[in-house]
Short mmCIF file of C-alpha atoms in Angstrom, two decimals:
data_model
loop_
_atom_site.label_atom_id
_atom_site.label_comp_id
_atom_site.label_asym_id
_atom_site.label_seq_id
_atom_site.Cartn_x
_atom_site.Cartn_y
_atom_site.Cartn_z
CA MET A 1 42.11 -52.22 -9.50
CA ASP A 2 45.75 -53.29 -7.04
CA GLY A 3 44.46 -54.95 -4.51
CA LYS A 4 47.03 -53.75 -2.08
CA THR A 5 47.55 -50.09 -3.19
CA PHE A 6 42.86 -49.55 -4.71
CA GLN A 7 44.70 -48.12 -7.90
CA VAL A 8 42.84 -47.68 -10.28
CA SER A 9 44.29 -48.21 -13.86
CA THR A 10 42.88 -48.31 -17.99
CA PHE A 11 42.88 -51.80 -18.98
CA ALA A 12 41.14 -51.30 -21.89
CA GLY A 13 39.33 -48.65 -24.24
CA SER A 14 39.58 -44.09 -23.65
CA ASN A 15 36.85 -41.91 -23.11
CA ILE A 16 35.91 -41.85 -26.76
CA ALA A 17 32.72 -43.70 -27.33
CA GLY A 18 32.79 -46.56 -30.59
CA PHE A 19 33.00 -49.75 -31.16
CA THR A 20 36.49 -50.71 -32.20
CA ASN A 21 39.09 -54.05 -31.57
CA ALA A 22 42.47 -52.72 -30.97
CA VAL A 23 45.32 -52.87 -28.08
CA GLY A 24 44.96 -51.05 -25.45
CA GLU A 25 43.52 -47.50 -25.19
CA ALA A 26 42.77 -47.62 -29.21
CA ALA A 27 40.01 -49.82 -28.01
CA SER A 28 37.17 -48.32 -27.92
CA PHE A 29 33.97 -49.22 -26.07
CA ASN A 30 30.12 -47.43 -26.11
CA VAL A 31 29.13 -47.41 -21.76
CA PRO A 32 30.48 -50.54 -20.80
CA GLU A 33 28.76 -52.05 -17.99
CA GLY A 34 29.72 -55.34 -16.89
CA VAL A 35 32.63 -57.10 -15.31
CA ALA A 36 34.17 -60.40 -15.61
CA VAL A 37 36.30 -62.28 -14.96
CA ASP A 38 36.47 -66.25 -16.08
CA LYS A 39 38.76 -69.09 -14.25
CA ASN A 40 41.55 -68.80 -17.15
CA GLY A 41 41.95 -65.11 -16.60
CA THR A 42 40.35 -63.69 -19.64
CA VAL A 43 38.02 -60.35 -19.26
CA TYR A 44 34.21 -59.80 -20.27
CA VAL A 45 33.13 -56.77 -21.17
CA ILE A 46 29.15 -55.69 -21.54
CA ASP A 47 29.58 -53.36 -24.16
CA LYS A 48 25.58 -51.56 -23.99
CA LYS A 49 24.87 -49.51 -26.29
CA ASN A 50 26.88 -52.07 -29.16
CA ASN A 51 25.01 -54.81 -27.07
CA SER A 52 27.87 -56.49 -27.63
CA VAL A 53 30.00 -59.00 -24.88
CA ARG A 54 33.83 -57.50 -25.70
CA LYS A 55 36.23 -60.54 -24.82
CA ILE A 56 39.90 -58.49 -24.12
CA ILE A 57 42.90 -61.18 -24.49
CA SER A 58 45.70 -60.51 -22.82
CA GLU A 59 48.73 -60.87 -24.24
#
């Protein structure tokens, strides 16, 4: 989300449920719930139905 305009965009994944490690919209999650960012800017997503915490690396 852009802090100035409040516009939201998709960082990773799409509207298709699954478990795929890939770039951008090719990645898939199954009920992503929580999002956290560490001090280095690495993004973590709780992928509830896949029982996992996913790490998103920005290149």
